[in-house]
XYZ file of C-alpha atoms in Angstrom:
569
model
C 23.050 21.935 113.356
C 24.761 23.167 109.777
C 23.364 20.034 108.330
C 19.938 20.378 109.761
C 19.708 23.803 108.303
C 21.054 22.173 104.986
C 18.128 20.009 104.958
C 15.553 22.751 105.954
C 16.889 25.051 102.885
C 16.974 21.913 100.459
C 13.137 21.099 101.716
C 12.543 24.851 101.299
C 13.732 24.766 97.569
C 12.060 21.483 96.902
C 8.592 22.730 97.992
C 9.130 25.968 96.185
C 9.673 24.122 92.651
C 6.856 21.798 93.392
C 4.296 24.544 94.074
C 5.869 26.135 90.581
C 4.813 23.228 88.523
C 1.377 23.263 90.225
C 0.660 26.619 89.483
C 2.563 26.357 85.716
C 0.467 23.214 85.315
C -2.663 25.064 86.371
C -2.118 27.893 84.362
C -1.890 26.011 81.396
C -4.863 24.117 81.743
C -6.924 27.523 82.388
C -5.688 28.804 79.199
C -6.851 25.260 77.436
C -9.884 25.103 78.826
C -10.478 29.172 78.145
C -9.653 28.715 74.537
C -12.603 25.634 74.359
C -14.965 27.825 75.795
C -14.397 30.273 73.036
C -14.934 27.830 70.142
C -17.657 26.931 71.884
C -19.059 30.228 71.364
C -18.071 30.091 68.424
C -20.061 26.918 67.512
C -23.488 28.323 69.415
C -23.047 31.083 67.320
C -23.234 29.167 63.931
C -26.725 30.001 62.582
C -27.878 26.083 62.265
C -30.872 26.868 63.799
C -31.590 29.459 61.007
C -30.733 27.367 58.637
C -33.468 24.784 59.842
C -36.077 27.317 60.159
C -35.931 28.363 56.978
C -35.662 24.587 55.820
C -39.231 24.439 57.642
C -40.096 26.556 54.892
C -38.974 24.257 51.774
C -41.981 22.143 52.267
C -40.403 18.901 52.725
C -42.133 15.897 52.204
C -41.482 12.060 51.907
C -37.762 10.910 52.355
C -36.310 14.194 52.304
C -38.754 15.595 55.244
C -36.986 12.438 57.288
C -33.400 13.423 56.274
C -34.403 16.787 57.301
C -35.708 15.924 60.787
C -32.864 13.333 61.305
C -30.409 16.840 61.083
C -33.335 19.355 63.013
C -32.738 16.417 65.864
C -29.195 16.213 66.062
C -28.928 20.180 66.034
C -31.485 20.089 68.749
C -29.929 17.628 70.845
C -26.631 19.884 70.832
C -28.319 22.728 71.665
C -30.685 21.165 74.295
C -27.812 19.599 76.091
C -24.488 18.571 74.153
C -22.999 22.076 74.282
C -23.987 22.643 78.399
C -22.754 19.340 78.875
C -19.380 20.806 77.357
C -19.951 23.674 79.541
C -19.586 21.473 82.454
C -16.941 19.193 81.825
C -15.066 22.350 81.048
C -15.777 23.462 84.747
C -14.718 19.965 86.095
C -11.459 20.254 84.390
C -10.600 23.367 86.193
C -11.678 21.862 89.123
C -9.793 18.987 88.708
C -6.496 21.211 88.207
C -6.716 22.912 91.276
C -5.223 19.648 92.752
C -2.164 18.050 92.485
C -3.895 14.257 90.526
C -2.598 15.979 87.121
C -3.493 12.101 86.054
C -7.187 12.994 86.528
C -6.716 16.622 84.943
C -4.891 15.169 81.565
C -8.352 12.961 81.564
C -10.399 15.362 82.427
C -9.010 17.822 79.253
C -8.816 14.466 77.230
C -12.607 14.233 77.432
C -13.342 18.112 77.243
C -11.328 18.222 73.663
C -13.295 15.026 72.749
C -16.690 16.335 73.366
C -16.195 19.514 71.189
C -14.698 17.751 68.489
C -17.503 16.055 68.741
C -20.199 18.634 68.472
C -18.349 20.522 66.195
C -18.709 17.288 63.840
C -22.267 17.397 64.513
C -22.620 20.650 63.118
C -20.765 20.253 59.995
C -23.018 17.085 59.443
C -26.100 19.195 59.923
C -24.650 22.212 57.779
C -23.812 19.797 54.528
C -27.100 17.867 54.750
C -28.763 21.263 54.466
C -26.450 22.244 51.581
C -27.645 19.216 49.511
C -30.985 19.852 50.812
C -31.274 22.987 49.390
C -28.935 22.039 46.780
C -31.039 19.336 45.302
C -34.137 21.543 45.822
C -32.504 23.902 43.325
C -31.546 21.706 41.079
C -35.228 19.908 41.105
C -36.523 23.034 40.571
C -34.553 24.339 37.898
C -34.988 21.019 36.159
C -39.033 21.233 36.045
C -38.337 24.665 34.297
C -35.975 22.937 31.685
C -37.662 19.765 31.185
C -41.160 21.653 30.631
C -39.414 24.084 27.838
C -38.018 20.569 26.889
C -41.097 18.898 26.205
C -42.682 21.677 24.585
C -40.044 22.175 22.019
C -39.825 18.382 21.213
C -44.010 18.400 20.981
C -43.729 21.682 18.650
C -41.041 19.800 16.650
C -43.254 16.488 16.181
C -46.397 18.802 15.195
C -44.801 21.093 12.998
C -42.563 18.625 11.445
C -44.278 15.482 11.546
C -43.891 14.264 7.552
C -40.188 13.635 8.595
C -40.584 10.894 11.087
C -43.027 8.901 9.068
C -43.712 5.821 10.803
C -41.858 6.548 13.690
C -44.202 9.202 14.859
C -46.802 7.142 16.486
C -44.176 5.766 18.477
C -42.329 9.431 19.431
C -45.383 10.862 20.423
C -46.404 7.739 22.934
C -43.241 8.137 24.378
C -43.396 12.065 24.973
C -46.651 11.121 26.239
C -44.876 9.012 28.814
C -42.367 11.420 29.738
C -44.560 14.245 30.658
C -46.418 11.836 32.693
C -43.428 11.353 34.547
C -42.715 14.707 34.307
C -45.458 15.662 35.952
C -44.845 13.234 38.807
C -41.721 14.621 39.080
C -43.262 18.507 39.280
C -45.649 17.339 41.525
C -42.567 16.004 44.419
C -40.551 18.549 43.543
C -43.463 21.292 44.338
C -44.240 18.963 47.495
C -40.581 18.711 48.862
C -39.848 15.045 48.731
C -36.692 15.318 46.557
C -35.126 12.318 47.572
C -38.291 10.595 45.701
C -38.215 13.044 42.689
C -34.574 12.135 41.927
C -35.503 8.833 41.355
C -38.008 9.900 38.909
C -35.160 12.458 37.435
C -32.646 10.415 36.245
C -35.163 8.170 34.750
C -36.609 11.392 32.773
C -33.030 12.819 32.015
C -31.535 9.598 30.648
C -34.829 8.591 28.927
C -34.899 12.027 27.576
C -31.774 12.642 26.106
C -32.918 9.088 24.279
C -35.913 10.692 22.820
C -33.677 13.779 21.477
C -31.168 12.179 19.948
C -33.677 9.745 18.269
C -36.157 12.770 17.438
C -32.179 14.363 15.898
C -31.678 10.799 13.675
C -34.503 9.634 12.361
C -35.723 12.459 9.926
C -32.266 11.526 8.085
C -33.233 8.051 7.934
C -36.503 8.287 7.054
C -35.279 10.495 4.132
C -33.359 8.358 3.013
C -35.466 5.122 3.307
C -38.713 7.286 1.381
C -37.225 9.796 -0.598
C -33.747 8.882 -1.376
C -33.445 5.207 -2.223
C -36.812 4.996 -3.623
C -35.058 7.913 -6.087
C -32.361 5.997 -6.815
C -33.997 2.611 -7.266
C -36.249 4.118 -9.974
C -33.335 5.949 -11.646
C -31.729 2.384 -11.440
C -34.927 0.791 -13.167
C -35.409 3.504 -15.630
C -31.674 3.135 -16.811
C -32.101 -0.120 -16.750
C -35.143 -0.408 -19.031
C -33.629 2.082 -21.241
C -30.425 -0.040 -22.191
C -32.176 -3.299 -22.113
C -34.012 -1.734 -24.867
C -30.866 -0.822 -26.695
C -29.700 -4.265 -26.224
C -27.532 -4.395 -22.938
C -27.814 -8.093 -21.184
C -26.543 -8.724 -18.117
C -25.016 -11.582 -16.251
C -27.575 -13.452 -14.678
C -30.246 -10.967 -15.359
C -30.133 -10.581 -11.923
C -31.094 -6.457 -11.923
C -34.823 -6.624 -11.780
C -34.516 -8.920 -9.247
C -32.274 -7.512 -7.134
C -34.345 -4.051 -7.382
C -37.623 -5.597 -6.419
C -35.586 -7.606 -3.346
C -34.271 -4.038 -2.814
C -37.808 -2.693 -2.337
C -38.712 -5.545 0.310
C -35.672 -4.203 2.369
C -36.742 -0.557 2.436
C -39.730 -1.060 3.672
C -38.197 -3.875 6.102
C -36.338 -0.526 6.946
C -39.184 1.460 7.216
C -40.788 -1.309 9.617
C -37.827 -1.303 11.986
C -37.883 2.699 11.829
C -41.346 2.707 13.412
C -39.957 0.681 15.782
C -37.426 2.773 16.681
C -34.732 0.080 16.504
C -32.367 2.448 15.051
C -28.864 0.682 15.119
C -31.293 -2.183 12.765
C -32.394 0.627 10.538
C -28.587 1.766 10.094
C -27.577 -1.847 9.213
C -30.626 -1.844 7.072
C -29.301 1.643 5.162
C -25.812 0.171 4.876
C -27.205 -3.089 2.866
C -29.274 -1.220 1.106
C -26.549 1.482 -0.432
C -24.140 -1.442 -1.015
C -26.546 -3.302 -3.297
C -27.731 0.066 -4.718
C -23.875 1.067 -5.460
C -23.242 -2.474 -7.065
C -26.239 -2.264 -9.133
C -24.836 1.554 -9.642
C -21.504 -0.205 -10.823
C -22.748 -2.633 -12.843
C -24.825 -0.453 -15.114
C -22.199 2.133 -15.723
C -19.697 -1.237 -16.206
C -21.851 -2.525 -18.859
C -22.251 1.499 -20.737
C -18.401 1.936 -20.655
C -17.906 -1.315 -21.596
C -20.047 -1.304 -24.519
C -18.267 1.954 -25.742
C -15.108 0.374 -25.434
C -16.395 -2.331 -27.289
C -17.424 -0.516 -30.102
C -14.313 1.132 -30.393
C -12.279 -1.645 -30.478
C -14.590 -3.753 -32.365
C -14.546 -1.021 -35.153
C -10.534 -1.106 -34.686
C -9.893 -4.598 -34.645
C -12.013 -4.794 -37.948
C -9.619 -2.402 -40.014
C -6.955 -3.829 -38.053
C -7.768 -7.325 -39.077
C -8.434 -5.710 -43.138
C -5.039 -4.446 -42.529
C -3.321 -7.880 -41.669
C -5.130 -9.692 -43.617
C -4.030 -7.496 -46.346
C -0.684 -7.531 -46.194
C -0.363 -11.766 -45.512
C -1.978 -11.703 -49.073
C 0.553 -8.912 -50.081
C 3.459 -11.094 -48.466
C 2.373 -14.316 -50.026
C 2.673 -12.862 -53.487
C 6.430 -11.520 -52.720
C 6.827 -14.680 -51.754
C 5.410 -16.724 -54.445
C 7.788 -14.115 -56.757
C 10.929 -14.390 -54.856
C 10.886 -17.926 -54.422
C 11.445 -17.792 -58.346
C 15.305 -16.601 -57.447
C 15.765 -17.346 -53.716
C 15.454 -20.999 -51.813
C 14.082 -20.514 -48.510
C 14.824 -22.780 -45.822
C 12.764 -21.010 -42.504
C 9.543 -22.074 -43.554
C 8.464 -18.625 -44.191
C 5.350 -20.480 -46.786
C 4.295 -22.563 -43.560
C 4.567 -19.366 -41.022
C 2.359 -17.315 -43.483
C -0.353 -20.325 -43.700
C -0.852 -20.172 -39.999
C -0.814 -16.342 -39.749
C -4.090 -16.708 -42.727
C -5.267 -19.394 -40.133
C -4.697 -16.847 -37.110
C -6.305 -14.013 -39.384
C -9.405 -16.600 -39.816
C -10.270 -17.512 -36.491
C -10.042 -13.851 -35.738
C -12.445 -12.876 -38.205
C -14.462 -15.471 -37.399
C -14.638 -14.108 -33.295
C -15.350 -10.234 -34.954
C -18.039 -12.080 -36.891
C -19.590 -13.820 -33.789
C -19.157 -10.551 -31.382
C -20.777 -8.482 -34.652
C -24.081 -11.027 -35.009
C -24.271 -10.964 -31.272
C -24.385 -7.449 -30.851
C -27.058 -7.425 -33.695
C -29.048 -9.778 -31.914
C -29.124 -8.247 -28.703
C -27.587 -11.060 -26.972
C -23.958 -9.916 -25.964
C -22.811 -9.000 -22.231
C -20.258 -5.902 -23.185
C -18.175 -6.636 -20.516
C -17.301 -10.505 -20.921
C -16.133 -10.476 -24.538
C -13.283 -7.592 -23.735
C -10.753 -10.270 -22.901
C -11.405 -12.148 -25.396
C -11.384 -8.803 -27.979
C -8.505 -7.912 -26.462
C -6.442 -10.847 -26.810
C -7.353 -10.761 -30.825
C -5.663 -7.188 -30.425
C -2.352 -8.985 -29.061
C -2.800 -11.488 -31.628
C -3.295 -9.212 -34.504
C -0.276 -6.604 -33.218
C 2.249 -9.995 -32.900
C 0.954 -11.319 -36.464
C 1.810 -7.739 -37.877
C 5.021 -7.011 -36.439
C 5.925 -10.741 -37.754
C 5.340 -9.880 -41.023
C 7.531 -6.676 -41.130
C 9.868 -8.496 -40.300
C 9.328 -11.103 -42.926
C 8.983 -8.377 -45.768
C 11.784 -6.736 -44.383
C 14.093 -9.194 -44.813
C 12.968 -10.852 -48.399
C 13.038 -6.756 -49.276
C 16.944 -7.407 -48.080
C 17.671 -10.422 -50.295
C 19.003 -8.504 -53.051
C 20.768 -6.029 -51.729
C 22.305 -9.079 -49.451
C 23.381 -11.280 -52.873
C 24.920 -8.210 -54.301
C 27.022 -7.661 -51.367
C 27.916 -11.444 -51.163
C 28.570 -11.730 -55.117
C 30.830 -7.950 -54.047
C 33.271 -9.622 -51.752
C 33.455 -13.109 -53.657
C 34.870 -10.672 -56.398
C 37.288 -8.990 -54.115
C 38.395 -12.697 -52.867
C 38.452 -14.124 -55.647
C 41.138 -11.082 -56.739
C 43.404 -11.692 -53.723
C 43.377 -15.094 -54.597
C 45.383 -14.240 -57.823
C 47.145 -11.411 -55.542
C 48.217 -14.284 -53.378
C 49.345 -16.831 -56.212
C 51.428 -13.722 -58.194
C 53.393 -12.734 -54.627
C 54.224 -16.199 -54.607
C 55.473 -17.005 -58.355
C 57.402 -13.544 -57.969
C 59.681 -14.907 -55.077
C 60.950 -17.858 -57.321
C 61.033 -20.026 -54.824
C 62.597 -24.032 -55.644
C 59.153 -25.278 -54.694
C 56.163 -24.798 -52.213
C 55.036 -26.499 -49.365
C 52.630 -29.146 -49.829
C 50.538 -28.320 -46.922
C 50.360 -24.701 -47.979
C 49.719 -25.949 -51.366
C 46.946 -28.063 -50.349
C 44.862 -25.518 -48.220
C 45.609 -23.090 -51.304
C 43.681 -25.208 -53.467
C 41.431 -25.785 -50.845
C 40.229 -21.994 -50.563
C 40.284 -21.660 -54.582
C 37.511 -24.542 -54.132
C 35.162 -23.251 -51.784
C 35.506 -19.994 -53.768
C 34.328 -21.554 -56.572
C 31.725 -23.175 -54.978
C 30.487 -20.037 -53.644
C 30.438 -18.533 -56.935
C 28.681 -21.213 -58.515
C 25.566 -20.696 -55.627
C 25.805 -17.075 -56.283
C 25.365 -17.442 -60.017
C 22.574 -19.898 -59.695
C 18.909 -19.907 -60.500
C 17.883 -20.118 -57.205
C 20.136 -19.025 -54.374
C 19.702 -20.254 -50.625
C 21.106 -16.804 -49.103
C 21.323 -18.440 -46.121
C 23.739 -21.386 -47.202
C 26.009 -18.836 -49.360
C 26.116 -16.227 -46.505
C 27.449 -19.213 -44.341
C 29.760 -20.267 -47.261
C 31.135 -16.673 -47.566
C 31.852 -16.608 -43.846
C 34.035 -19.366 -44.491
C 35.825 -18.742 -47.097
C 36.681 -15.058 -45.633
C 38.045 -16.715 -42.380
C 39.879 -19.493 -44.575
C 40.901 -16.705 -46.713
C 42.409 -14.850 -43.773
C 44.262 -17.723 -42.514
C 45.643 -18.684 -46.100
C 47.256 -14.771 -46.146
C 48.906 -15.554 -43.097
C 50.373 -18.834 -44.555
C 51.040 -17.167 -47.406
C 53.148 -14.347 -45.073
C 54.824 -16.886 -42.594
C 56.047 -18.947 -46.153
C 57.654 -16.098 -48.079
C 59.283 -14.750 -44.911
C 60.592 -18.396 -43.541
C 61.832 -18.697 -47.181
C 63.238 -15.236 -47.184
C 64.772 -15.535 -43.878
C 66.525 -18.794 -44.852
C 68.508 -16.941 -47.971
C 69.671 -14.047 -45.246
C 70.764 -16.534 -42.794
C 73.066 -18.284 -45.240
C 74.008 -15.433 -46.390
C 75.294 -14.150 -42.735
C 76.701 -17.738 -42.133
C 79.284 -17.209 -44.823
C 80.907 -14.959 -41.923
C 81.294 -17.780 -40.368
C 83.177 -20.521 -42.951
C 85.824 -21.716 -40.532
C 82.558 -22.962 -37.815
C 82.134 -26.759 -38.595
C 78.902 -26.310 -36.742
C 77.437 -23.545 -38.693
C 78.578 -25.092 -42.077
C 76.874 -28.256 -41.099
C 73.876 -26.167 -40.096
C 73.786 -24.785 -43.713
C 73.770 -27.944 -45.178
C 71.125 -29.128 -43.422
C 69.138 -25.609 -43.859
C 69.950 -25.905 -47.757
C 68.124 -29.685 -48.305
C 65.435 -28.792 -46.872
C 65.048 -24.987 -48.596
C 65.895 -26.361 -51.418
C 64.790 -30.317 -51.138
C 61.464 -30.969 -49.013
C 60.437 -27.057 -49.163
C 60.363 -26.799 -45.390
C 61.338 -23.163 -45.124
C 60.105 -23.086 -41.447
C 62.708 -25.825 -40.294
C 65.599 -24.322 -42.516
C 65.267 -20.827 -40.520
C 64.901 -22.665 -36.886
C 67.823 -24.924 -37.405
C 70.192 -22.227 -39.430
C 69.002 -19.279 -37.236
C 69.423 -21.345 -33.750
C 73.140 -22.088 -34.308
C 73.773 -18.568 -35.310
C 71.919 -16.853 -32.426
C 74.400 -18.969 -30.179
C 77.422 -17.196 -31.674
C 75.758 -13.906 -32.472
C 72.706 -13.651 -30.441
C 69.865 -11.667 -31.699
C 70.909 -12.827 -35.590
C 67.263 -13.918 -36.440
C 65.429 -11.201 -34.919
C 67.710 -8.784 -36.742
C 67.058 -10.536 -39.821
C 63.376 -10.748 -39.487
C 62.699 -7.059 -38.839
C 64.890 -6.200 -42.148
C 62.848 -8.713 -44.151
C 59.532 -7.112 -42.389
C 60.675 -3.527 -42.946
C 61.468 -3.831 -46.555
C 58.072 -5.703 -47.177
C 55.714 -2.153 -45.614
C 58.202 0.052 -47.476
């Protein structure tokens, strides 16, 4: 019986929970389905229908009447019987909830949340077609209003300012023409309603517009310039032209009066594609046309400053070339007069003859560029190089010349100098041959003897080209060179001699110190023939002085410095 009773409370409980669920589950739904109801209130109370009513009233015609009846149907279709038919399903759900198939309720709500989504899309698809309805009805009209102030300004423009588009007015005033035909049009659907038509027509007119604007903006510029400005300059051009050709300019080629009359053919080739309103042509056009104009510019002004600078220089050159001239003559006379006491070796005669050559073909190219100029038949510009390089000619020829004057200026001065230190040689010469007797010495050594005599020769020699007629400077400068060196060198012979010989004395003198050393007295012997035999003074110190510096080390470098020391005293 307890377990019975078990079973009865546990089917109690079970049943209990169950009908919980149901009536959760019910609940639920109720509150669902109460808060679709509401929004769809909420979408019946959207005023569509006002909006269509008062789209009656825009007049539509043509493609946007049919967009506008495609929405009035839709809207009327909800109303008629899409939002009952929510109504209903919304019924059928509660319905469906009151049993315990929540299968068939989930469905049921599935389709219900479905169908208002649904209508709810509806309406936003009605709402924004009548948005750009009215939007584009706007815009249509408020484009008639601008357009029309449009036109008339661009007609008052090509009235009251016709002289500035020239050619090109015949064409700007056909296509106005054309645009407020279209315009028109255009008024006419957009008074009528059918905007989907008229924006056809309005982007034409807007884009075809702007076009005529922007042309009607550019083309008094270029028409300007085509009739007023480069026909200016072209006769400016001409007039300048005429004038120098009259003062004798020529020009390479003769290519200006050409070249302006070609110029004229392309303005009014300019002028032809400006009535035809090709104006990226008449821009090309303009940009040829300035070029050639600012190279005939160039050349003109070329040819002016050229002929200035020609003038200039020419004039210049001329007292330039008087100048050089001048002084070649000058420096062939010095010559001519020097040569009477100097030989010259550097064929200065020979380097003046080509500088009169230089000087002639110079004169001669002055003389041409002069006659030409007189004659009217010189191009300013192509005979500066040539003027020029006469100026570097002239300038090197010149500074040559200095130079050459300079120097035979020096020649003097140079032998006096020269004849100067032969003197002083010739006097330490005789120094030299007194310090020598004074030492009475048994004899001196050939060699020295022989480069003495040597040295006393080329002195002499030197002295006779120094005392001559005609002296080559360049010879006895060489000469004294070496004779100084030699002379040098025979001092230091002269030195090394008397201080060997010297040297050779003290060293027997110190080897008397010495008597009982067989070695050293054999050393003296030896040191003694050839002081006082063969004059070799050198090989008397080494062989005396090397046997004493082994017994008293440092002997001949004590004896040398005494010798030296009493010799500055």
């Amino acid at each position: 019986m307890a377990n019975i009773g078990h079973v009865v409370i546990g089917l109690i409980i079970v049943g209990a929970v169950a009908y919980m669920i149901i009536f959760l589950a019910q609940q639920i739904i109720a509150r669902q389905v109460a808060k679709l109801i509401i929004r769809l209130e909420q979408l019946k109370n959207i005023p569509v229908r006002d909006r269509l009513v008062d789209g009656r009233k825009m007049s539509l015609t043509g493609k946007s009447l049919k967009q506008f009846e495609a929405l009035e149907a839709k809207y009327t279709k909800l109303e008629m019987t899409g939002f009952e038919a929510i109504k209903k399903q919304a019924d059928q759900v509660l319905f469906d909830s009151q049993g315990v198939n929540f299968v068939k309720s989930t469905q049921s709500m599935k389709v219900l949340r479905q169908m208002e989504a649904d209508a709810s899309k509806d309406i936003d698809i009605v709402q924004q077609g009548m948005n750009d309805l009215e939007q584009l009805d706007r815009e249509h009209k408020q484009a008639v209003l601008d357009l029309e102030a449009k036109y008339k300004e661009l007609r008052k423009i090509l009235l009251s300012q016709s002289f500035k588009f020239g050619p090109a007015l015949d064409k700007l005033e056909e296509i106005l023409g054309a645009l407020e035909e279209d315009f028109s049009e255009f008024a006419r659907m957009t008074e009528e309603g059918d905007h989907a038509a008229a924006a056809d027509i309005h982007e034409t007119l807007a884009m075809e517009t702007n076009q005529l604007e922007e042309r009607i903006a550019q083309i008094p510029a270029l028409y300007e310039d085509l009739n007023e400005k480069i026909p200016a300059q072209l006769a400016e051009i001409s007039e300048v032209y005429t004038a120098m050709a009259a003062k004798g300019f020529r020009f390479e080629e003769d290519f200006v009066e050409p070249a302006l009359a070609d110029l004229q053919k392309q303005r009014k080739i300019g002028l032809d594609l400006l009535q035809a309103l090709t104006l990226k042509k008449v821009n090309d056009q303009l940009k040829g046309l300035h070029e050639s104009i600012e190279y005939l510019y160039a050349t003109l002004e070329k040819e002016a400053k050229a002929q200035q600078r020609v003038a200039k220089q020419l004039s210049e050159l001329l007292e330039f070339k008087h100048h050089v001239s001048r002084q070649n003559h000058d420096l062939k006379i010095e010559l001519d007069r020097m040569n009477q006491d100097f030989v010259f070796n550097k064929n200065e005669f020979d380097q003046v003859q080509t500088w009169t050559k230089q000087i002639h073909n110079v004169t001669e190219h002055l003389n041409d560029v002069t006659r030409e100029i007189e004659t009217q038949e010189l191009i300013y510009s192509t005979v500066e190089n040539g003027l020029n390089q006469d100026q570097d000619l002239l300038t090197a020829v010149e500074h040559d010349q200095v130079t050459m004057w300079d120097n035979l200026q020096k020649l003097p001065a140079i032998v006096k100098v020269a004849r100067t230190r032969v003197t002083q040689h010739d006097e330490k010469m005789r120094l030299i041959q007194r310090r020598v007797e004074r030492q009475n010495l048994p004899g001196i050594p050939t060699a020295y003897v022989d480069f003495y005599n040597s040295v006393n020769e080329e002195l002499g020699r030197l002295m006779q080209q120094l005392d001559a007629t005609r002296i080559n400077i360049d010879d006895a400068q060489r000469q004294l060179s070496i004779v100084s060196a030699d002379l040098d060198n025979l001092e230091e012979r002269t030195n090394r001699v008397l201080e060997d010989a010297d040297l050779t004395v003290r060293l027997v003198r110190k080897a008397f110190m010495f008597q009982d050393n067989q070695e050293v007295q054999q050393a003296v012997n030896e040191a003694k023939y050839y002081y006082e035999q063969s004059y070799d003074y050198e090989s008397a110190t080494r062989i005396l002085g090397d046997v004493l510096d082994q017994i008293e080390p440092g002997t001949v470098a004590t004896l040398r410095h005494q010798f030296q020391t009493e010799v500055t005293e």
